[in-house]
Every structure is written in C-alpha cells, then in structure tokens.
Amino acid sequence: VAGELGLELLARAAAAVPAPGDGLCVIADYGASEGHNSLAPMRTAIRALRARLPAGAPVTVVHTDLPGNDFRSLFTVLDQDPESYLRHDQEAFAFAAGRSFYQQIFPPATVTIGWSSIAVHWLSADPPPIRDHVFAPLADREERSRIAAHAAADWSRFLALRATELVPGGQLVIVGSAADAESRSGAEPLLELANGALRAMVDDGELRADEYERMAIPTYYRTREEFTAPLRDASLGGKLALDECVETGLEDPLWAAYQANGEIESYASQVSGFLRAFSEPCLLGPLAAGRSAGEIAGLAERFYGRVREAVTAQPENGRCAWRLILLRLTRRP
Ligand SMILES: C[S@@+](CC[C@H](N)C(=O)[O-])C[C@H]1O[C@@H](n2cnc3c(N)ncnc32)[C@H](O)[C@@H]1O
C-alpha cells in the first residue's frame, strides 16, 4: 500500500506538532475513500500523539472525500475491521466530511495533523479536455500545458486551504502520485494500451468519435519541481514550511505476483480490474447523456475486456512503475 511509505513522516509530524493542551486534537484524512488504507496511518498518528497527550485525552479523526464517496463502507470499515483505530483506542472519535479538498472543509486553525495519500493527483472538476488521448501525461503538448496550468492552480489552492485549516505549528503529510523529471507517471504503457482499446472501439463503430473525445481521466502527476513551486511563492511560503520531500518508486504488486506465479489470465484480469476501479466513472460517465444505463454497462464490459486481452498479449504493458513523492510541511506560526 503506497500510503505506508508515508508512515514515518506521519510519526515525525505527530512528534513535531505543538503539544496539544486542553484543545481538541484533530487529524484530517483528505481523500479517504472507503477507509481501508487510512487505518494504518491513523493508528500511527494516534499512537505517536498519545505519547505526548495527557492520559485519556480525546483525539478526533475526520475522514474526508467527495460527497459521492461510499461513506457507508467507510464507517463499516471503521466499526468492524480488526485493524481499526476505534477498536484500539477508546478515546478516539471518528467523523466524516463529504466535501472536495479544493474547498475549505474545516474552520480556520483547527486541524492538528493533515494526511493525504494517493489523492492529490485528482484534479478539481472540469479540467481542460484531452482530445486525442484519455491520460494527461500522453496528451499533446498544448493540451498538456493547459492541464499543467490547471493542476498548478489546484495544488496552490489545496495548500492555501490546508494552511488556513491547520493550527499554528500543525503538520501536513502528503503521499502524492508523482512524475519523473520528464513528467512520466510510470503508468503510460497501460494507459496507452487502454487508449488503443477505446480507439479500436471507435473504429469498430461501438463508440462514437465525439464520445471518445469527451473521455478523460482527470488526473495530473506533478514533478518534484511542480510540487514544491508554490512554497517558493512569498505568500504561501510564508505560511507553510517544507520539512521533508522524498521521491520514491512503487513496486507494482500485480506484476510482482505474475512474475512469481506466471498466471497470465489472473494477472490480466487484475490489471484490467485495477484500471477499471479508478477510470470507469470518468471514462464512461460522460456517455450518460446519450445512452441508456444498459448500453453503458455493455460498453464498459467490452472496453475492460479488450484491456484484459491486450494485457494478455503484452503483459509488460500492464506493468505500472508508479512514482511517489512524500512531503511533510509545517504551518508556520
Ligand atoms: C486512490 S483513492 C486513495 C484512498 C486512500 N487515501 C489511499 O491511500 O489508498 C483517492 C481518493 O481521493 C478522492 N478524491 C479525489 N478527488 C478529491 C477531491 N477533490 N476531494 C476529496 N477527495 C477526492 C477519491 O474520491 C478517492 O476516494
């Protein structure tokens, strides 16, 4: 799990925040999804805070995500997963907020520790369109520079909002999906393959060209330079200090399993399923205006089936060499 690479930074953040006195100690989890991957980080942060808090002091955790997130599953995970911090700490209290992290979610100066893992590569609503591809790193130069500008504005906004929400001395830890110096995310072969499958559906008359042109995955993978640029701006840099910035790679667990067991069908299904989990709403969603739900479901089956077949034929192209950046920031007093 990618977020685990940020646990050490999170423990250092919990050791560095001002010792919470009588005030409420609040941990914000930005982009929590269904919460499975939030359990270890929240346990880590709470354990490190407990070492500094008076006995029995309450700790509040607020999991945030978009309004349409499956919060029901999130609360079920928090309630029932044996690894849930709620099962280990009677004085930990869990809440959720259904609001984009491109808006202010908390009152000013109320968040002690902010955490966000594998979420800030998702852009705010309506990024510029990509006509000849579905993946920003593979868009043409002009489209890419428009998306880069949009992503830069999003990231500055995200940081400014967190600076408002953090208490003075509060800490923000980000595990971000990143890009190398050439702006490559590491998933280009898979997304090239997926794009090829969609174009083949246009050629075969299954998809209309205008439908394909509306399809895009609204993500952007920032370079280290792009992640750190807003902090060199006087206004934001005056509020947030960058304490740690580490780039790292992420081993592809599906590829590693395939190398170990050689089971190509299982590998290809899992790669297609992985792609489907994050891309289906943005790729197939825009078709809703002109097609029935049944038609869209059929198109989705055929598209991800084609991806599965293409990965079976070219297993190496399903391999993702994701890049990550780990950031720890302090809200200047
Ligand atoms: C890949 S999941 C990450 C889940 C978990 N944090 C982890 O480390 O695995 C990305 C999450 O970010 C959320 N997300 C995307 N854009 C968002 C936004 N603007 N505001 C809040 N959450 C957002 C998505 O809904 C999704 O649940």
Short mmCIF file of C-alpha atoms and ligand atoms in Angstrom, two decimals:
data_model
loop_
_atom_site.label_atom_id
_atom_site.label_comp_id
_atom_site.label_asym_id
_atom_site.label_seq_id
_atom_site.Cartn_x
_atom_site.Cartn_y
_atom_site.Cartn_z
CA VAL A 1 0.00 0.00 0.00
CA ALA A 2 1.51 3.28 -1.16
CA GLY A 3 0.42 5.26 1.88
CA GLU A 4 2.56 3.08 4.14
CA LEU A 5 5.61 4.78 2.71
CA GLY A 6 4.43 7.94 4.48
CA LEU A 7 4.01 6.43 7.95
CA GLU A 8 7.42 7.51 9.20
CA LEU A 9 6.76 11.08 8.13
CA LEU A 10 3.41 10.93 9.86
CA ALA A 11 5.02 9.74 13.10
CA ARG A 12 7.51 12.61 12.86
CA ALA A 13 4.63 15.02 12.21
CA ALA A 14 2.85 13.80 15.36
CA ALA A 15 6.07 14.29 17.32
CA ALA A 16 6.52 17.81 15.97
CA VAL A 17 3.06 19.38 16.40
CA PRO A 18 2.67 21.67 19.40
CA ALA A 19 1.79 19.55 22.45
CA PRO A 20 -1.99 19.68 22.40
CA GLY A 21 -3.20 21.08 25.72
CA ASP A 22 -6.88 21.25 26.59
CA GLY A 23 -7.87 21.96 22.99
CA LEU A 24 -9.19 19.29 20.68
CA CYS A 25 -6.61 17.29 18.78
CA VAL A 26 -7.88 16.82 15.20
CA ILE A 27 -6.42 14.59 12.49
CA ALA A 28 -7.78 15.22 8.99
CA ASP A 29 -7.61 12.44 6.39
CA TYR A 30 -8.08 14.08 2.98
CA GLY A 31 -9.31 11.68 0.25
CA ALA A 32 -10.05 8.69 2.49
CA SER A 33 -12.09 6.61 0.02
CA GLU A 34 -13.57 3.62 1.90
CA GLY A 35 -11.02 3.92 4.66
CA HIS A 36 -9.11 0.63 4.34
CA ASN A 37 -5.85 2.39 3.65
CA SER A 38 -6.47 5.01 6.33
CA LEU A 39 -6.36 2.56 9.22
CA ALA A 40 -2.58 2.15 9.49
CA PRO A 41 -1.85 5.88 9.07
CA MET A 42 -4.46 6.89 11.64
CA ARG A 43 -3.15 4.28 14.12
CA THR A 44 0.37 5.58 13.57
CA ALA A 45 -0.61 9.21 14.13
CA ILE A 46 -2.75 8.47 17.18
CA ARG A 47 -0.07 6.29 18.78
CA ALA A 48 2.55 8.99 18.31
CA LEU A 49 0.22 11.69 19.65
CA ARG A 50 -0.75 9.58 22.67
CA ALA A 51 2.88 9.60 23.79
CA ARG A 52 2.52 13.39 24.18
CA LEU A 53 -1.09 13.78 25.28
CA PRO A 54 -2.42 13.64 28.83
CA ALA A 55 -3.91 10.22 29.65
CA GLY A 56 -7.44 9.84 28.30
CA ALA A 57 -7.28 12.94 26.07
CA PRO A 58 -9.67 12.66 23.14
CA VAL A 59 -8.39 12.52 19.57
CA THR A 60 -10.75 13.33 16.72
CA VAL A 61 -10.26 11.85 13.25
CA VAL A 62 -12.17 13.32 10.31
CA HIS A 63 -12.12 11.32 7.07
CA THR A 64 -12.91 13.50 4.07
CA ASP A 65 -13.75 12.66 0.47
CA LEU A 66 -16.05 13.83 -2.32
CA PRO A 67 -19.79 13.89 -1.48
CA GLY A 68 -20.44 10.81 -3.65
CA ASN A 69 -17.86 8.68 -1.80
CA ASP A 70 -19.05 5.44 -0.20
CA PHE A 71 -19.10 6.71 3.38
CA ARG A 72 -21.31 3.81 4.42
CA SER A 73 -18.45 1.41 3.63
CA LEU A 74 -16.02 3.75 5.36
CA PHE A 75 -17.99 3.67 8.62
CA THR A 76 -18.38 -0.11 8.34
CA VAL A 77 -14.60 -0.47 7.99
CA LEU A 78 -14.05 1.82 10.99
CA ASP A 79 -16.55 -0.15 13.03
CA GLN A 80 -15.65 -3.69 12.07
CA ASP A 81 -12.12 -4.00 10.75
CA PRO A 82 -9.91 -5.52 13.45
CA GLU A 83 -7.22 -3.02 12.45
CA SER A 84 -9.49 -0.01 13.04
CA TYR A 85 -8.09 2.55 15.46
CA LEU A 86 -11.56 2.74 17.04
CA ARG A 87 -11.04 -0.81 18.31
CA HIS A 88 -7.70 0.04 19.85
CA ASP A 89 -8.37 3.44 21.39
CA GLN A 90 -11.48 4.25 23.43
CA GLU A 91 -10.72 7.95 23.30
CA ALA A 92 -10.50 8.17 19.50
CA PHE A 93 -13.59 9.56 17.75
CA ALA A 94 -14.30 9.23 14.02
CA PHE A 95 -16.25 11.61 11.77
CA ALA A 96 -16.52 12.19 8.05
CA ALA A 97 -16.85 15.22 5.78
CA GLY A 98 -18.22 14.92 2.24
CA ARG A 99 -16.56 17.89 0.61
CA SER A 100 -13.88 18.37 -2.04
CA PHE A 101 -10.45 19.17 -0.70
CA TYR A 102 -10.41 22.02 -3.22
CA GLN A 103 -12.82 23.74 -0.83
CA GLN A 104 -12.32 24.68 2.79
CA ILE A 105 -13.53 21.75 4.92
CA PHE A 106 -12.55 22.77 8.47
CA PRO A 107 -12.80 26.06 10.40
CA PRO A 108 -9.59 28.10 10.45
CA ALA A 109 -6.77 26.85 12.71
CA THR A 110 -8.49 23.68 13.91
CA VAL A 111 -6.55 20.81 12.27
CA THR A 112 -3.56 19.47 14.19
CA ILE A 113 -2.34 16.97 11.57
CA GLY A 114 -3.41 16.68 7.94
CA TRP A 115 -2.79 13.50 5.94
CA SER A 116 -3.49 12.78 2.31
CA SER A 117 -2.44 9.67 0.45
CA ILE A 118 -2.75 8.99 -3.30
CA ALA A 119 -5.43 11.62 -3.80
CA VAL A 120 -3.97 14.98 -4.87
CA HIS A 121 -3.31 13.80 -8.44
CA TRP A 122 -7.12 14.03 -8.94
CA LEU A 123 -7.87 17.43 -10.39
CA SER A 124 -10.75 19.71 -9.45
CA ALA A 125 -13.89 19.47 -11.59
CA ASP A 126 -13.78 20.21 -15.30
CA PRO A 127 -10.09 20.21 -16.18
CA PRO A 128 -9.33 21.14 -19.81
CA PRO A 129 -10.37 18.43 -22.30
CA ILE A 130 -7.93 15.95 -23.87
CA ARG A 131 -8.99 15.19 -27.44
CA ASP A 132 -6.67 12.50 -28.75
CA HIS A 133 -5.99 10.63 -25.54
CA VAL A 134 -7.56 9.91 -22.18
CA PHE A 135 -4.47 10.36 -20.00
CA ALA A 136 -2.87 13.76 -19.38
CA PRO A 137 0.78 12.60 -19.50
CA LEU A 138 0.11 11.35 -23.06
CA ALA A 139 -1.87 14.37 -24.28
CA ASP A 140 -0.34 16.56 -26.96
CA ARG A 141 1.96 19.38 -25.91
CA GLU A 142 -0.63 22.18 -25.98
CA GLU A 143 -3.26 20.21 -24.10
CA ARG A 144 -0.67 19.09 -21.59
CA SER A 145 0.42 22.63 -20.85
CA ARG A 146 -3.22 23.68 -20.29
CA ILE A 147 -3.70 20.76 -17.90
CA ALA A 148 -0.40 21.57 -16.17
CA ALA A 149 -1.63 25.13 -15.54
CA HIS A 150 -4.93 23.79 -14.17
CA ALA A 151 -3.04 21.34 -11.93
CA ALA A 152 -0.74 24.11 -10.68
CA ALA A 153 -3.74 26.22 -9.69
CA ASP A 154 -5.35 23.21 -7.96
CA TRP A 155 -2.22 22.43 -5.97
CA SER A 156 -1.75 26.04 -4.84
CA ARG A 157 -5.40 26.13 -3.80
CA PHE A 158 -5.10 22.82 -1.93
CA LEU A 159 -2.07 24.09 0.01
CA ALA A 160 -3.60 27.50 0.77
CA LEU A 161 -6.75 25.85 2.15
CA ARG A 162 -4.74 23.47 4.32
CA ALA A 163 -2.66 26.40 5.60
CA THR A 164 -5.93 28.02 6.69
CA GLU A 165 -7.20 24.88 8.39
CA LEU A 166 -4.01 23.89 10.25
CA VAL A 167 -3.29 25.19 13.74
CA PRO A 168 -0.05 27.19 14.02
CA GLY A 169 2.70 24.56 14.15
CA GLY A 170 0.33 21.94 12.72
CA GLN A 171 1.70 19.47 10.20
CA LEU A 172 0.61 18.24 6.78
CA VAL A 173 1.86 14.95 5.32
CA ILE A 174 1.21 14.15 1.67
CA VAL A 175 1.85 10.89 -0.15
CA GLY A 176 1.41 12.01 -3.74
CA SER A 177 1.35 10.17 -7.05
CA ALA A 178 4.14 11.97 -8.85
CA ALA A 179 6.03 12.20 -12.13
CA ASP A 180 9.69 11.96 -13.04
CA ALA A 181 11.54 14.97 -14.45
CA GLU A 182 10.10 14.13 -17.91
CA SER A 183 6.56 14.26 -16.43
CA ARG A 184 6.04 10.48 -16.75
CA SER A 185 3.83 8.84 -14.13
CA GLY A 186 5.00 5.27 -14.78
CA ALA A 187 1.56 4.13 -15.98
CA GLU A 188 1.97 5.31 -19.58
CA PRO A 189 2.21 1.82 -21.20
CA LEU A 190 -1.05 0.72 -19.53
CA LEU A 191 -2.88 3.93 -20.42
CA GLU A 192 -1.54 3.79 -23.99
CA LEU A 193 -2.95 0.30 -24.21
CA ALA A 194 -6.30 1.45 -22.77
CA ASN A 195 -6.44 4.37 -25.17
CA GLY A 196 -5.75 1.97 -28.05
CA ALA A 197 -8.68 -0.20 -26.93
CA LEU A 198 -11.03 2.82 -26.95
CA ARG A 199 -9.84 3.92 -30.39
CA ALA A 200 -10.40 0.41 -31.69
CA MET A 201 -13.98 0.64 -30.35
CA VAL A 202 -14.42 3.88 -32.34
CA ASP A 203 -13.02 2.19 -35.47
CA ASP A 204 -15.41 -0.73 -34.95
CA GLY A 205 -18.39 1.62 -34.59
CA GLU A 206 -19.02 0.70 -30.93
CA LEU A 207 -18.16 4.19 -29.70
CA ARG A 208 -18.74 7.50 -31.47
CA ALA A 209 -15.72 9.74 -32.08
CA ASP A 210 -17.32 12.63 -30.13
CA GLU A 211 -17.92 10.28 -27.18
CA TYR A 212 -14.27 9.23 -27.20
CA GLU A 213 -13.19 12.89 -27.33
CA ARG A 214 -15.17 13.65 -24.17
CA MET A 215 -13.43 10.85 -22.27
CA ALA A 216 -10.55 11.78 -19.97
CA ILE A 217 -9.10 10.69 -16.66
CA PRO A 218 -8.84 13.98 -14.73
CA THR A 219 -5.51 13.29 -13.06
CA TYR A 220 -2.16 15.02 -13.26
CA TYR A 221 1.18 13.75 -12.00
CA ARG A 222 3.37 16.55 -10.73
CA THR A 223 7.12 16.63 -10.82
CA ARG A 224 9.06 17.46 -7.66
CA GLU A 225 9.51 20.95 -9.07
CA GLU A 226 5.74 21.33 -9.55
CA PHE A 227 5.01 20.01 -6.05
CA THR A 228 7.38 22.44 -4.39
CA ALA A 229 6.93 25.53 -6.62
CA PRO A 230 4.04 27.16 -4.68
CA LEU A 231 6.08 27.04 -1.48
CA ARG A 232 8.61 29.38 -3.06
CA ASP A 233 5.86 31.93 -3.52
CA ALA A 234 6.12 34.56 -0.78
CA SER A 235 2.50 34.33 0.32
CA LEU A 236 2.19 30.54 0.63
CA GLY A 237 5.83 30.05 1.60
CA GLY A 238 5.18 32.45 4.49
CA LYS A 239 2.51 30.08 5.80
CA LEU A 240 3.91 26.62 5.07
CA ALA A 241 7.48 25.36 5.51
CA LEU A 242 8.67 22.26 3.67
CA ASP A 243 10.37 19.97 6.21
CA GLU A 244 10.76 16.81 4.14
CA CYS A 245 10.50 15.97 0.46
CA VAL A 246 11.39 12.47 -0.69
CA GLU A 247 10.84 10.90 -4.11
CA THR A 248 10.44 7.17 -4.36
CA GLY A 249 9.12 4.46 -6.66
CA LEU A 250 6.39 1.94 -6.01
CA GLU A 251 6.78 -1.72 -6.89
CA ASP A 252 3.80 -2.97 -8.95
CA PRO A 253 2.28 -5.73 -6.78
CA LEU A 254 0.31 -7.27 -9.69
CA TRP A 255 3.44 -7.56 -11.83
CA ALA A 256 5.44 -8.98 -8.90
CA ALA A 257 2.76 -11.65 -8.31
CA TYR A 258 2.70 -12.52 -12.02
CA GLN A 259 6.47 -12.88 -12.06
CA ALA A 260 6.20 -15.26 -9.13
CA ASN A 261 3.26 -17.41 -10.31
CA GLY A 262 3.20 -16.95 -14.12
CA GLU A 263 -0.62 -16.88 -14.12
CA ILE A 264 -1.27 -14.63 -17.08
CA GLU A 265 -5.10 -14.76 -17.00
CA SER A 266 -5.28 -13.77 -13.38
CA TYR A 267 -2.69 -11.03 -13.95
CA ALA A 268 -4.52 -9.59 -16.98
CA SER A 269 -7.88 -9.63 -15.12
CA GLN A 270 -6.38 -7.88 -12.13
CA VAL A 271 -4.70 -5.20 -14.24
CA SER A 272 -7.96 -4.57 -16.09
CA GLY A 273 -9.85 -4.51 -12.76
CA PHE A 274 -7.33 -2.08 -11.27
CA LEU A 275 -7.72 0.26 -14.25
CA ARG A 276 -11.49 -0.09 -14.10
CA ALA A 277 -11.63 0.82 -10.40
CA PHE A 278 -10.27 4.30 -10.96
CA SER A 279 -11.20 5.05 -14.57
CA GLU A 280 -14.73 3.76 -15.17
CA PRO A 281 -16.68 6.75 -13.76
CA CYS A 282 -14.64 9.34 -15.67
CA LEU A 283 -14.40 7.41 -18.94
CA LEU A 284 -17.92 6.01 -19.15
CA GLY A 285 -19.76 8.68 -17.08
CA PRO A 286 -19.78 11.31 -19.87
CA LEU A 287 -21.78 8.90 -22.07
CA ALA A 288 -24.76 9.05 -19.71
CA ALA A 289 -26.45 11.91 -21.57
CA GLY A 290 -26.93 9.97 -24.80
CA ARG A 291 -27.06 6.29 -23.83
CA SER A 292 -29.09 4.00 -21.61
CA ALA A 293 -27.54 2.55 -18.45
CA GLY A 294 -27.62 -0.90 -20.09
CA GLU A 295 -25.70 0.32 -23.14
CA ILE A 296 -23.06 1.97 -20.96
CA ALA A 297 -22.67 -1.18 -18.86
CA GLY A 298 -22.20 -3.20 -22.07
CA LEU A 299 -19.61 -0.75 -23.39
CA ALA A 300 -17.74 -0.90 -20.09
CA GLU A 301 -17.67 -4.71 -20.17
CA ARG A 302 -16.35 -4.71 -23.71
CA PHE A 303 -13.79 -1.99 -23.10
CA TYR A 304 -12.27 -3.56 -19.97
CA GLY A 305 -12.46 -6.95 -21.71
CA ARG A 306 -10.36 -5.54 -24.56
CA VAL A 307 -7.88 -4.19 -22.00
CA ARG A 308 -7.67 -7.67 -20.46
CA GLU A 309 -6.99 -9.23 -23.86
CA ALA A 310 -4.36 -6.64 -24.73
CA VAL A 311 -2.57 -7.18 -21.40
CA THR A 312 -2.66 -10.94 -22.01
CA ALA A 313 -0.98 -10.35 -25.38
CA GLN A 314 1.54 -7.81 -24.00
CA PRO A 315 1.91 -8.43 -20.25
CA GLU A 316 4.78 -5.97 -19.86
CA ASN A 317 2.47 -3.10 -20.91
CA GLY A 318 0.24 -3.73 -17.90
CA ARG A 319 3.10 -3.05 -15.55
CA CYS A 320 2.99 0.28 -13.72
CA ALA A 321 6.14 1.82 -12.27
CA TRP A 322 4.36 4.47 -10.21
CA ARG A 323 6.36 7.31 -8.77
CA LEU A 324 5.58 8.81 -5.40
CA ILE A 325 6.51 11.93 -3.52
CA LEU A 326 6.41 12.17 0.27
CA LEU A 327 6.02 15.66 1.69
CA ARG A 328 5.94 16.93 5.27
CA LEU A 329 5.01 20.56 5.84
CA THR A 330 4.61 22.74 8.91
CA ARG A 331 2.08 25.56 9.33
CA ARG A 332 4.29 28.46 10.28
CA PRO A 333 3.09 30.21 13.47
C1 LIG B 1 -6.86 6.23 -4.70
S1 LIG B 1 -8.01 6.81 -3.53
C2 LIG B 1 -6.93 6.94 -2.12
C3 LIG B 1 -7.51 6.31 -0.91
C4 LIG B 1 -6.59 6.25 0.27
N1 LIG B 1 -6.30 7.58 0.79
C5 LIG B 1 -5.30 5.50 -0.02
O1 LIG B 1 -4.25 5.96 0.43
O2 LIG B 1 -5.35 4.46 -0.66
C6 LIG B 1 -8.24 8.51 -3.99
C7 LIG B 1 -9.40 9.16 -3.27
O3 LIG B 1 -9.32 10.57 -3.46
C8 LIG B 1 -10.63 11.04 -3.58
N2 LIG B 1 -10.68 12.37 -4.20
C9 LIG B 1 -10.44 12.68 -5.50
N3 LIG B 1 -10.64 13.98 -5.68
C10 LIG B 1 -10.99 14.50 -4.48
C11 LIG B 1 -11.34 15.81 -4.03
N4 LIG B 1 -11.35 16.86 -4.88
N5 LIG B 1 -11.67 15.99 -2.74
C12 LIG B 1 -11.66 14.94 -1.88
N6 LIG B 1 -11.33 13.68 -2.25
C13 LIG B 1 -11.01 13.47 -3.54
C14 LIG B 1 -11.32 9.98 -4.41
O4 LIG B 1 -12.73 10.09 -4.30
C15 LIG B 1 -10.75 8.71 -3.81
O5 LIG B 1 -11.55 8.22 -2.78
#
